[in-house]
Short mmCIF file of C-alpha atoms in Angstrom, two decimals:
data_model
loop_
_atom_site.label_atom_id
_atom_site.label_comp_id
_atom_site.label_asym_id
_atom_site.label_seq_id
_atom_site.Cartn_x
_atom_site.Cartn_y
_atom_site.Cartn_z
CA MET F 107 -6.83 -7.15 12.26
CA ASN F 108 -3.35 -6.60 12.98
CA SER F 109 -1.99 -2.97 14.04
CA TYR F 110 1.00 -1.74 13.07
CA THR F 111 2.77 1.66 13.31
CA ILE F 112 3.82 3.46 10.93
CA GLU F 113 7.71 3.02 12.01
CA GLU F 114 6.88 -0.90 11.38
CA VAL F 115 5.58 -0.41 7.82
CA SER F 116 8.70 2.01 6.86
CA PHE F 117 10.92 -1.22 7.24
CA HIS F 118 9.08 -3.16 4.90
CA ASN F 119 10.50 -0.55 1.50
CA SER F 120 12.03 -2.67 -0.77
CA GLU F 121 10.64 -4.72 -3.89
CA ASN F 122 10.97 -7.43 -2.42
CA ASP F 123 8.73 -6.52 0.74
CA ALA F 124 6.66 -3.87 0.21
CA TRP F 125 3.92 -2.40 2.38
CA ILE F 126 2.10 0.84 1.85
CA VAL F 127 -0.29 2.55 4.17
CA ILE F 128 -3.83 4.11 2.14
CA ASN F 129 -6.36 5.93 4.49
CA ASN F 130 -4.73 3.85 7.50
CA ILE F 131 -5.09 0.45 6.02
CA VAL F 132 -1.87 -1.22 5.53
CA TYR F 133 -1.50 -3.54 2.80
CA ASP F 134 1.77 -6.07 1.80
CA ILE F 135 1.78 -5.09 -2.02
CA THR F 136 4.98 -7.02 -2.32
CA ASP F 137 2.96 -9.60 -5.16
CA PHE F 138 1.23 -6.61 -6.83
CA ILE F 139 4.10 -4.66 -7.80
CA ASN F 140 4.97 -5.90 -10.75
CA GLU F 141 1.09 -6.13 -11.97
CA HIS F 142 0.37 -2.54 -11.13
CA PRO F 143 -1.61 -0.90 -14.11
CA GLY F 144 0.53 2.54 -13.99
CA GLY F 145 3.99 0.38 -13.79
CA LYS F 146 5.96 -0.61 -10.36
CA ASN F 147 7.54 2.70 -10.65
CA ILE F 148 5.53 4.82 -9.10
CA LEU F 149 4.45 2.02 -6.46
CA LEU F 150 8.34 2.10 -5.53
CA GLN F 151 8.44 5.36 -4.97
CA PHE F 152 5.68 5.18 -2.07
CA ILE F 153 6.42 1.64 -0.66
CA GLY F 154 7.08 1.94 3.12
CA THR F 155 4.99 5.18 3.73
CA ASP F 156 1.80 6.69 4.26
CA ALA F 157 0.55 6.82 0.57
CA SER F 158 -3.22 8.12 0.99
CA GLU F 159 -2.77 11.81 -0.05
CA PHE F 160 -0.84 10.60 -3.49
CA PHE F 161 -3.25 7.93 -3.72
CA ASN F 162 -6.90 9.61 -3.34
CA GLU F 163 -5.52 12.06 -5.52
CA LEU F 164 -5.44 9.83 -8.39
CA HIS F 165 -8.50 6.73 -7.63
CA GLN F 166 -11.08 6.49 -7.08
CA PRO F 167 -12.60 4.61 -3.43
CA SER F 168 -14.06 2.00 -5.36
CA ILE F 169 -10.60 0.52 -6.59
CA LEU F 170 -9.78 -0.45 -3.04
CA GLU F 171 -12.81 -2.50 -2.67
CA ASP F 172 -12.37 -3.85 -6.08
CA TYR F 173 -8.89 -4.84 -5.82
CA ALA F 174 -6.65 -4.23 -3.09
CA GLU F 175 -9.19 -6.68 -0.34
CA ASN F 176 -6.30 -9.58 -0.43
CA TYR F 177 -3.01 -7.36 -0.35
CA LYS F 178 -5.25 -5.81 3.55
CA ILE F 179 -2.43 -6.98 6.03
CA GLY F 180 -3.84 -4.92 8.79
CA GLU F 181 -4.16 -1.13 9.74
CA LEU F 182 -2.04 1.85 11.19
CA ASN F 183 -2.51 2.68 15.04
#
């Protein structure tokens, strides 16, 4: 699995190039933004950052297992 720094993730901070970190896993959510059930605006606030705390307050861990596997591109180092 690829390894990224938070600085590398921070460069991917637009709607057309959107990476996010959740629980030390890096996801490329560019293709997911418009499909997010809560709308894209909430995701746009967190792209290019570690959104673990916010994500974990709102979601069950199984959400990542069920829906995020296809978007996983690496881990935070």
